C-alpha cells in the first residue's frame, strides 16, 4: 500500500529564509507526486506536480520540488520565504501506472513565517 | 462561478438532523470526490464518482450518503451524525484519465459541527 510521510507538522522560518518541507513516499512503483497548499478557510490549491518528466519541478509562488528516487523523497523548497507563504502544505501521491483517481495525502505541515 | 464551489460553507447540526452538502464544478471534469479533513489526521478520501458512477466508497458509515446526479454536481446527505463527524468536508474534481493528468481541484470546503 502506498503511504506519504511528511516530517514535521510545524515548521517556522524567518521572512527571507529558505523554506524546506519534507515529504517521503512509500511505493513499490514510483508514483506521481503532488504538493498542495491550503490557506486558512480555503480548499487545497495545487503548487506543483511530478509526473516522471523532469525530476526538478517548478511550481507557483516560487516553490520547487525535486524527485529523488534513491531517497524516495519529494521535498518542497523555496529560496526566500514571504509572509504570504504561511499556510498548510500537503504532499500527496497517486499510483504511477494506468488510470488513477486515488490520492494518498500526508498529514500536512503548517508553515509559519516570522519577521 | 468558476472552479469548484461548495455550499454551505458552515453547518451546525444536531445528531438527529438531516442535512445535505452541495458541490458544483464548472471545469468540465468527469470525476468528483468527497474528502474529510479532521485536525491532526491526513485527508481521508470518502467517495469517488466517475461519470456519475460511484467507483470508490472508502468504508464510509452509512450515515453519509453521496449522490451524483450529473458530472457537475455532487451531494453528501447527512443523517444521525455523531460529534466525531465534525470536520471540514472537501469536494474535489478532476479530469479522469491517465494518472499524470489527475490534478484534483478542490472547493473551499464545508465546516461541519455536530452537536
mmCIF file of C-alpha atoms in Angstrom, chain A:
data_model
loop_
_atom_site.group_PDB
_atom_site.id
_atom_site.type_symbol
_atom_site.label_atom_id
_atom_site.label_comp_id
_atom_site.label_asym_id
_atom_site.label_seq_id
_atom_site.Cartn_x
_atom_site.Cartn_y
_atom_site.Cartn_z
ATOM 1 C CA UNK A 1 0.000 0.000 0.000
ATOM 2 C CA UNK A 2 1.134 3.481 -0.774
ATOM 3 C CA UNK A 3 1.894 5.949 2.007
ATOM 4 C CA UNK A 4 3.136 9.515 2.255
ATOM 5 C CA UNK A 5 5.085 10.830 5.220
ATOM 6 C CA UNK A 6 5.642 14.483 5.984
ATOM 7 C CA UNK A 7 8.291 15.058 8.617
ATOM 8 C CA UNK A 8 7.443 17.937 10.916
ATOM 9 C CA UNK A 9 3.865 19.009 11.489
ATOM 10 C CA UNK A 10 5.035 22.582 12.110
ATOM 11 C CA UNK A 11 7.901 24.473 10.504
ATOM 12 C CA UNK A 12 8.821 28.043 11.388
ATOM 13 C CA UNK A 13 11.147 30.199 9.294
ATOM 14 C CA UNK A 14 12.062 33.847 9.216
ATOM 15 C CA UNK A 15 10.977 36.007 6.313
ATOM 16 C CA UNK A 16 13.641 35.747 3.610
ATOM 17 C CA UNK A 17 14.961 32.398 4.844
ATOM 18 C CA UNK A 18 14.972 29.114 2.965
ATOM 19 C CA UNK A 19 11.820 27.018 3.194
ATOM 20 C CA UNK A 20 12.251 23.223 3.253
ATOM 21 C CA UNK A 21 9.253 20.969 3.749
ATOM 22 C CA UNK A 22 9.942 17.256 3.699
ATOM 23 C CA UNK A 23 7.969 14.506 2.022
ATOM 24 C CA UNK A 24 8.791 10.838 1.641
ATOM 25 C CA UNK A 25 6.704 8.255 -0.139
ATOM 26 C CA UNK A 26 6.491 4.539 0.170
ATOM 27 C CA UNK A 27 5.590 2.762 -3.013
ATOM 28 C CA UNK A 28 6.836 -0.233 -4.954
ATOM 29 C CA UNK A 29 6.380 1.748 -8.151
ATOM 30 C CA UNK A 30 7.455 5.401 -8.342
ATOM 31 C CA UNK A 31 4.234 7.330 -8.030
ATOM 32 C CA UNK A 32 3.127 10.662 -9.338
ATOM 33 C CA UNK A 33 3.630 13.241 -6.613
ATOM 34 C CA UNK A 34 1.916 16.491 -5.774
ATOM 35 C CA UNK A 35 2.263 19.374 -3.363
ATOM 36 C CA UNK A 36 -0.866 21.252 -2.369
ATOM 37 C CA UNK A 37 -1.198 24.383 -0.238
ATOM 38 C CA UNK A 38 -4.169 25.254 1.968
ATOM 39 C CA UNK A 39 -4.671 28.798 3.188
ATOM 40 C CA UNK A 40 -6.998 29.396 6.170
ATOM 41 C CA UNK A 41 -10.660 28.769 5.401
ATOM 42 C CA UNK A 42 -9.886 27.662 1.869
ATOM 43 C CA UNK A 43 -9.599 24.439 -0.064
ATOM 44 C CA UNK A 44 -6.402 22.928 -1.363
ATOM 45 C CA UNK A 45 -4.560 24.511 -4.276
ATOM 46 C CA UNK A 46 -2.007 22.671 -6.403
ATOM 47 C CA UNK A 47 1.516 24.048 -6.084
ATOM 48 C CA UNK A 48 3.310 21.613 -8.363
ATOM 49 C CA UNK A 49 3.351 18.020 -9.541
ATOM 50 C CA UNK A 50 5.876 15.393 -10.611
ATOM 51 C CA UNK A 51 4.788 13.055 -13.424
ATOM 52 C CA UNK A 52 8.058 11.339 -14.415
ATOM 53 C CA UNK A 53 9.323 14.048 -16.745
ATOM 54 C CA UNK A 54 11.900 16.387 -15.165
ATOM 55 C CA UNK A 55 12.934 15.445 -11.623
ATOM 56 C CA UNK A 56 13.148 19.112 -10.617
ATOM 57 C CA UNK A 57 9.693 20.577 -10.780
ATOM 58 C CA UNK A 58 8.913 24.274 -10.577
ATOM 59 C CA UNK A 59 5.584 25.410 -9.288
ATOM 60 C CA UNK A 60 3.694 28.557 -8.463
ATOM 61 C CA UNK A 61 4.764 31.254 -5.992
ATOM 62 C CA UNK A 62 8.471 30.419 -6.361
ATOM 63 C CA UNK A 63 8.228 26.894 -4.961
ATOM 64 C CA UNK A 64 10.011 23.913 -6.427
ATOM 65 C CA UNK A 65 10.487 20.265 -5.535
ATOM 66 C CA UNK A 66 12.961 17.596 -6.525
ATOM 67 C CA UNK A 67 12.058 13.962 -7.015
ATOM 68 C CA UNK A 68 14.800 11.674 -5.690
ATOM 69 C CA UNK A 69 14.049 8.038 -6.348
ATOM 70 C CA UNK A 70 17.047 6.795 -4.347
ATOM 71 C CA UNK A 71 15.764 8.612 -1.278
ATOM 72 C CA UNK A 72 12.044 8.133 -2.074
ATOM 73 C CA UNK A 73 11.671 11.837 -1.393
ATOM 74 C CA UNK A 74 9.926 14.844 -2.898
ATOM 75 C CA UNK A 75 10.892 17.749 -0.671
ATOM 76 C CA UNK A 76 9.427 21.210 -1.285
ATOM 77 C CA UNK A 77 11.691 24.248 -1.224
ATOM 78 C CA UNK A 78 11.574 27.989 -1.698
ATOM 79 C CA UNK A 79 14.737 30.087 -1.544
ATOM 80 C CA UNK A 80 13.205 33.029 0.297
ATOM 81 C CA UNK A 81 10.090 32.838 2.471
ATOM 82 C CA UNK A 82 7.438 35.511 2.347
ATOM 83 C CA UNK A 83 4.809 36.242 4.952
ATOM 84 C CA UNK A 84 2.139 35.227 2.450
ATOM 85 C CA UNK A 85 3.593 31.692 2.358
ATOM 86 C CA UNK A 86 2.182 30.964 5.806
ATOM 87 C CA UNK A 87 -0.243 28.097 5.222
ATOM 88 C CA UNK A 88 -0.560 24.341 5.498
ATOM 89 C CA UNK A 89 1.204 22.245 2.891
ATOM 90 C CA UNK A 90 0.233 18.734 1.861
ATOM 91 C CA UNK A 91 2.226 16.197 -0.083
ATOM 92 C CA UNK A 92 0.216 13.617 -1.997
ATOM 93 C CA UNK A 93 0.833 10.632 -4.244
ATOM 94 C CA UNK A 94 -1.096 8.635 -6.747
ATOM 95 C CA UNK A 95 -0.114 5.332 -8.380
ATOM 96 C CA UNK A 96 2.230 5.866 -11.296
ATOM 97 C CA UNK A 97 0.585 3.466 -13.692
ATOM 98 C CA UNK A 98 -2.650 3.437 -15.596
ATOM 99 C CA UNK A 99 -5.635 5.492 -14.604
ATOM 100 C CA UNK A 100 -5.773 6.632 -11.048
ATOM 101 C CA UNK A 101 -8.112 8.755 -9.039
ATOM 102 C CA UNK A 102 -6.950 7.933 -5.540
ATOM 103 C CA UNK A 103 -4.652 10.490 -3.955
ATOM 104 C CA UNK A 104 -2.900 9.489 -0.744
ATOM 105 C CA UNK A 105 -2.123 12.540 1.377
ATOM 106 C CA UNK A 106 0.426 13.173 4.074
ATOM 107 C CA UNK A 107 -0.657 14.668 7.388
ATOM 108 C CA UNK A 108 0.385 18.156 6.371
ATOM 109 C CA UNK A 109 2.995 20.669 7.519
ATOM 110 C CA UNK A 110 1.985 24.043 8.855
ATOM 111 C CA UNK A 111 4.443 26.715 7.771
ATOM 112 C CA UNK A 112 4.836 29.769 9.969
ATOM 113 C CA UNK A 113 6.781 32.769 8.663
ATOM 114 C CA UNK A 114 8.077 35.263 11.208
ATOM 115 C CA UNK A 115 9.512 38.753 10.829
#
